[in-house]
C-alpha cells in the first residue's frame, strides 16, 4: 500500500496537477508501465492462434473421418467424445510445435491484483472506514431500509489515517469538487457502467471481425456481462468520487489500448469454410 501511495503522491506533486487530473494520469501510467507488456504478448498470442485456425480445422476434418471409421459401431455420443479428445490432443501438439502458449491469453488478468491494490490505496487516501465490499453493501442496506439515513453524499472519514489526503476535498472538478465523498449528482457511477458496456461491445466486435460469428457460449457470456455492468452504477453509488475517477480512467485506458493494438497489430480474420463457421456458431 505504501508503494502505491507513493506513486499517487509523486505524480500529484511532480506534475502539480489537481487530484482530479493526477488520478487519471496515474491510472494511465500504471497500465502503461505494468500491464501493457502483458497485453501486447497476449495480443500476439491471439494473432498466432487465429493464424493456426485453418490448420486446426483441416486436422479436425481428418480426425473426424478417422474416428468415424474406427468407432463407427459405437454410439454417436461416444464418437463425439472421442473426437473432442483427439482434437484437444492435436491442438496441444500443434501449439507446442509452433511455440504458442495458451496461458498467455490470460496474462492481462494480472491487472486485477494491481488494480485492487491501487483502489484500496485510494480508499484509504479518502479516509473511509468501510472496505470496497462494505461500500458496495451500503447500496443493498439502503434499498432494504436498514440504513436509510445514509445519503449518497455522506461518507465516514478517518482523519488520523496515515494515507489520508485532505487536499482531495477541494481538488475535484466540475460537479464533484470534493473527491472524498460520493458523486452528489450520481453521474460518475453510471458513467463507469457505460465504460464497461462499451468495452464489452468492442470485444464482441473483435470476435465477429475475426471469426464472423459468435458461439452460443460467447453470446450468453456477452449478455450476462452486459447485465452485470449495468448493475455497477447502482452498486457504486457510495464509493468516493476519487475511486470512481481512477476506476473510470483505468477502464478507458484499457479500451484505448485495445483499439490502438488492433490498429497497429491487427488480428487477421480466420480463413475458414462456411461449414466451419456454422459449426462454430452451433457451439
Coordinates of C-alpha atoms in Angstrom, one line a residue:
X1 CA 0.0 0.0 0.0
X2 CA 2.8 2.4 0.9
X3 CA 4.4 2.0 -2.6
X4 CA 1.1 2.7 -4.3
X5 CA 0.5 5.7 -2.1
X6 CA 4.0 7.0 -3.0
X7 CA 3.1 6.6 -6.7
X8 CA 0.0 8.8 -6.3
X9 CA 1.7 11.5 -4.2
X10 CA 4.7 11.6 -6.6
X11 CA 2.5 12.1 -9.6
X12 CA 0.5 14.7 -7.8
X13 CA 3.5 16.7 -6.5
X14 CA 5.8 16.4 -9.5
X15 CA 3.1 17.4 -12.1
X16 CA 1.4 20.0 -9.9
X17 CA -1.9 18.8 -11.2
X18 CA -5.0 18.7 -9.0
X19 CA -6.1 15.3 -7.8
X20 CA -9.0 15.1 -10.4
X21 CA -6.3 15.0 -13.1
X22 CA -3.5 13.3 -11.2
X23 CA -5.6 10.2 -10.5
X24 CA -6.4 9.5 -14.2
X25 CA -2.8 10.2 -15.1
X26 CA -1.6 7.7 -12.5
X27 CA -4.1 5.1 -13.8
X28 CA -2.7 5.6 -17.3
X29 CA 0.9 5.4 -16.2
X30 CA 0.3 2.3 -14.1
X31 CA -1.3 0.5 -17.0
X32 CA 1.3 1.7 -19.5
X33 CA 4.3 0.5 -17.4
X34 CA 2.9 -2.6 -15.6
X35 CA 0.1 -4.0 -17.8
X36 CA 0.8 -3.1 -21.4
X37 CA 3.7 -5.6 -21.9
X38 CA 1.4 -8.4 -20.9
X39 CA -1.4 -7.1 -23.1
X40 CA 1.0 -7.0 -26.1
X41 CA 2.2 -10.5 -25.5
X42 CA -1.4 -11.7 -25.1
X43 CA -2.4 -9.9 -28.3
X44 CA 0.4 -11.6 -30.2
X45 CA -0.7 -14.9 -28.9
X46 CA -4.2 -14.3 -30.2
X47 CA -2.8 -13.4 -33.7
X48 CA -0.9 -16.7 -33.8
X49 CA -3.8 -18.6 -32.6
X50 CA -6.1 -17.2 -35.3
X51 CA -3.4 -17.9 -37.9
X52 CA -3.5 -21.6 -36.9
X53 CA -7.3 -21.9 -37.2
X54 CA -7.3 -23.2 -40.9
X55 CA -4.7 -25.9 -39.9
X56 CA -6.7 -26.9 -36.9
X57 CA -9.8 -27.2 -38.9
X58 CA -8.1 -29.3 -41.5
X59 CA -6.8 -31.7 -38.8
X60 CA -10.3 -31.7 -37.3
X61 CA -11.9 -33.0 -40.5
X62 CA -9.2 -35.6 -40.8
X63 CA -9.6 -36.8 -37.2
X64 CA -13.4 -36.8 -37.7
X65 CA -13.1 -39.2 -40.6
X66 CA -10.7 -41.4 -38.7
X67 CA -12.9 -41.5 -35.6
X68 CA -16.0 -42.4 -37.7
X69 CA -14.0 -45.2 -39.4
X70 CA -12.6 -46.7 -36.1
X71 CA -15.7 -46.2 -33.9
X72 CA -18.5 -46.5 -36.5
X73 CA -20.2 -49.3 -34.5
X74 CA -20.3 -47.2 -31.3
X75 CA -22.9 -44.7 -30.2
X76 CA -22.9 -41.2 -31.6
X77 CA -22.2 -39.8 -28.1
X78 CA -19.1 -42.0 -27.7
X79 CA -17.8 -40.9 -31.2
X80 CA -18.3 -37.2 -30.3
X81 CA -16.4 -37.7 -27.0
X82 CA -13.5 -39.4 -28.8
X83 CA -13.5 -36.7 -31.5
X84 CA -13.2 -33.9 -28.9
X85 CA -10.4 -35.8 -27.1
X86 CA -8.4 -36.3 -30.3
X87 CA -8.9 -32.7 -31.4
X88 CA -7.7 -31.4 -28.0
X89 CA -4.7 -33.6 -28.2
X90 CA -3.9 -32.4 -31.7
X91 CA -4.4 -28.8 -30.7
X92 CA -1.9 -29.1 -27.8
X93 CA 0.6 -30.8 -30.2
X94 CA 0.3 -28.0 -32.8
X95 CA 0.5 -25.3 -30.1
X96 CA 3.7 -26.8 -28.7
X97 CA 5.2 -27.2 -32.2
X98 CA 4.6 -23.6 -33.1
X99 CA 5.5 -22.3 -29.6
X100 CA 2.1 -21.0 -28.8
X101 CA 1.3 -20.8 -25.0
X102 CA -2.4 -20.5 -24.4
X103 CA -1.9 -19.5 -20.8
X104 CA -0.5 -16.1 -22.1
X105 CA -4.1 -15.3 -23.3
X106 CA -4.9 -14.8 -19.6
X107 CA -1.8 -12.7 -18.8
X108 CA -3.8 -9.4 -18.7
X109 CA -5.6 -10.9 -15.6
X110 CA -2.5 -9.7 -13.6
X111 CA -4.2 -6.3 -13.9
X112 CA -6.7 -7.3 -11.2
X113 CA -4.4 -7.5 -8.1
X114 CA -2.6 -4.4 -9.2
X115 CA -5.9 -2.6 -9.7
X116 CA -7.2 -3.8 -6.3
X117 CA -4.1 -2.5 -4.5
X118 CA -4.4 0.9 -6.1
X119 CA -8.1 1.1 -5.4
X120 CA -7.6 0.1 -1.8
X121 CA -4.9 2.8 -1.5
X122 CA -7.3 5.5 -2.9
X123 CA -10.0 4.3 -0.4
X124 CA -7.5 4.9 2.5
X125 CA -6.5 8.2 1.0
X126 CA -10.1 9.2 1.2
X127 CA -10.2 8.1 4.8
X128 CA -13.3 5.8 4.5
X129 CA -13.8 3.2 7.3
X130 CA -15.5 0.7 5.1
X131 CA -13.7 -1.5 2.6
X132 CA -14.7 -1.9 -1.0
X133 CA -17.3 -4.6 -0.2
X134 CA -18.6 -2.5 2.7
X135 CA -19.1 0.5 0.4
X136 CA -21.0 -1.7 -2.2
X137 CA -23.1 -3.3 0.6
X138 CA -24.3 0.2 1.6
X139 CA -26.5 0.2 -1.5
X140 CA -28.2 -3.1 -0.5
X141 CA -28.7 -1.8 3.0
X142 CA -30.2 1.4 1.8
X143 CA -32.6 -0.3 -0.6
X144 CA -33.5 -2.8 2.2
X145 CA -34.3 0.1 4.6
X146 CA -31.6 -0.9 7.1
X147 CA -29.5 2.2 6.5
X148 CA -31.9 4.7 5.1
X149 CA -30.3 7.5 6.9
X150 CA -27.1 7.1 4.8
X151 CA -27.2 9.6 2.0
X152 CA -25.2 9.1 -1.2
X153 CA -23.2 12.3 -0.4
X154 CA -22.1 11.1 3.0
X155 CA -19.0 9.1 3.8
X156 CA -17.2 8.3 7.1
X157 CA -13.7 9.6 7.2
X158 CA -10.8 8.8 9.4
X159 CA -8.6 11.9 9.8
X160 CA -5.8 10.0 11.5
X161 CA -5.2 7.7 8.7
X162 CA -1.5 7.9 7.5
X163 CA -2.7 7.7 3.9
X164 CA -5.4 10.5 4.3
X165 CA -5.1 13.3 1.7
X166 CA -7.2 16.2 2.9
X167 CA -6.4 18.2 -0.3
X168 CA -8.8 15.8 -2.2
X169 CA -11.6 17.7 -0.5
X170 CA -11.1 20.7 -2.8
X171 CA -9.2 19.4 -5.8
X172 CA -12.1 17.8 -7.6
X173 CA -13.7 19.2 -10.8
X174 CA -16.9 20.2 -12.5
X175 CA -19.9 18.9 -10.5
X176 CA -17.8 16.9 -8.0
X177 CA -15.4 19.4 -6.3
X178 CA -14.9 17.1 -3.2
X179 CA -13.3 13.8 -4.2
X180 CA -13.6 12.4 -0.6
X181 CA -17.4 11.9 -0.9
X182 CA -19.6 10.1 -3.5
X183 CA -20.7 11.9 -6.6
X184 CA -23.7 14.2 -5.5
X185 CA -25.2 14.0 -8.9
X186 CA -24.7 10.2 -9.3
X187 CA -23.2 10.7 -12.8
X188 CA -19.8 9.0 -12.2
X189 CA -21.2 5.6 -11.2
X190 CA -23.3 5.3 -14.3
X191 CA -20.5 6.7 -16.5
X192 CA -18.4 3.9 -15.2
X193 CA -21.1 1.4 -16.2
X194 CA -21.1 3.0 -19.7
X195 CA -17.3 2.5 -19.9
X196 CA -17.6 -1.2 -19.1
X197 CA -20.5 -1.6 -21.5
X198 CA -18.5 0.0 -24.4
X199 CA -15.6 -2.4 -23.6
X200 CA -17.9 -5.5 -23.9
X201 CA -19.4 -4.2 -27.2
X202 CA -15.9 -3.6 -28.6
X203 CA -14.9 -7.1 -27.5
X204 CA -17.9 -8.6 -29.4
X205 CA -17.0 -6.7 -32.5
X206 CA -13.4 -8.0 -32.4
X207 CA -14.7 -11.6 -32.2
X208 CA -17.1 -11.0 -35.1
X209 CA -14.3 -9.4 -37.2
X210 CA -12.1 -12.4 -36.6
X211 CA -14.5 -15.4 -36.9
X212 CA -17.6 -13.9 -38.5
X213 CA -19.8 -15.5 -35.8
X214 CA -20.2 -15.7 -32.0
X215 CA -20.6 -19.1 -30.4
X216 CA -23.6 -19.7 -28.2
X217 CA -21.3 -19.6 -25.1
X218 CA -19.9 -16.2 -26.2
X219 CA -23.3 -14.8 -26.9
X220 CA -24.5 -15.9 -23.4
X221 CA -21.4 -14.5 -21.8
X222 CA -21.8 -11.2 -23.6
X223 CA -25.5 -10.9 -22.5
X224 CA -24.7 -11.8 -18.8
X225 CA -21.7 -9.4 -18.8
X226 CA -23.9 -6.5 -20.1
X227 CA -26.4 -7.1 -17.3
X228 CA -23.6 -7.2 -14.7
X229 CA -22.0 -3.9 -15.9
X230 CA -25.4 -2.2 -15.9
X231 CA -25.6 -3.0 -12.2
X232 CA -22.2 -1.4 -11.4
X233 CA -23.8 2.0 -11.4
X234 CA -26.2 1.4 -8.6
X235 CA -23.7 -0.7 -6.7
X236 CA -21.0 2.0 -6.6
X237 CA -23.2 4.9 -5.5
X238 CA -21.4 5.1 -2.2
X239 CA -17.9 5.0 -3.5
X240 CA -15.9 8.2 -3.1
X241 CA -15.6 10.2 -6.3
X242 CA -11.8 9.7 -6.2
X243 CA -12.2 5.9 -6.5
X244 CA -14.7 6.3 -9.4
X245 CA -12.4 8.7 -11.3
X246 CA -9.4 6.4 -11.0
X247 CA -11.6 3.3 -11.9
X248 CA -13.1 5.0 -14.9
X249 CA -9.7 6.3 -16.2
X250 CA -8.3 2.8 -15.9
X251 CA -11.2 1.3 -17.9
X252 CA -10.9 3.9 -20.6
X253 CA -7.2 3.3 -20.8
X254 CA -7.9 -0.4 -21.3
X255 CA -10.4 0.4 -24.1
X256 CA -7.9 2.8 -25.7
X257 CA -5.0 0.4 -25.6
X258 CA -7.1 -2.3 -27.2
X259 CA -8.1 0.0 -30.0
X260 CA -4.5 1.0 -30.6
X261 CA -3.2 -2.6 -30.5
X262 CA -5.9 -3.6 -33.0
X263 CA -4.9 -0.8 -35.4
X264 CA -1.1 -1.3 -35.1
X265 CA -1.1 -5.2 -34.8
X266 CA -4.4 -6.2 -36.4
X267 CA -5.6 -9.7 -35.9
X268 CA -6.4 -11.3 -39.3
X269 CA -9.8 -12.8 -39.9
X270 CA -9.8 -16.6 -39.6
X271 CA -9.9 -18.1 -43.0
X272 CA -12.5 -20.9 -42.6
X273 CA -15.0 -22.5 -45.0
X274 CA -18.7 -21.8 -44.4
X275 CA -19.4 -25.2 -42.8
X276 CA -16.7 -24.4 -40.2
X277 CA -18.4 -21.1 -39.3
X278 CA -21.7 -22.9 -38.9
X279 CA -20.0 -25.4 -36.6
X280 CA -18.5 -22.6 -34.5
X281 CA -21.9 -20.9 -34.3
X282 CA -23.5 -24.1 -33.1
X283 CA -21.1 -24.5 -30.1

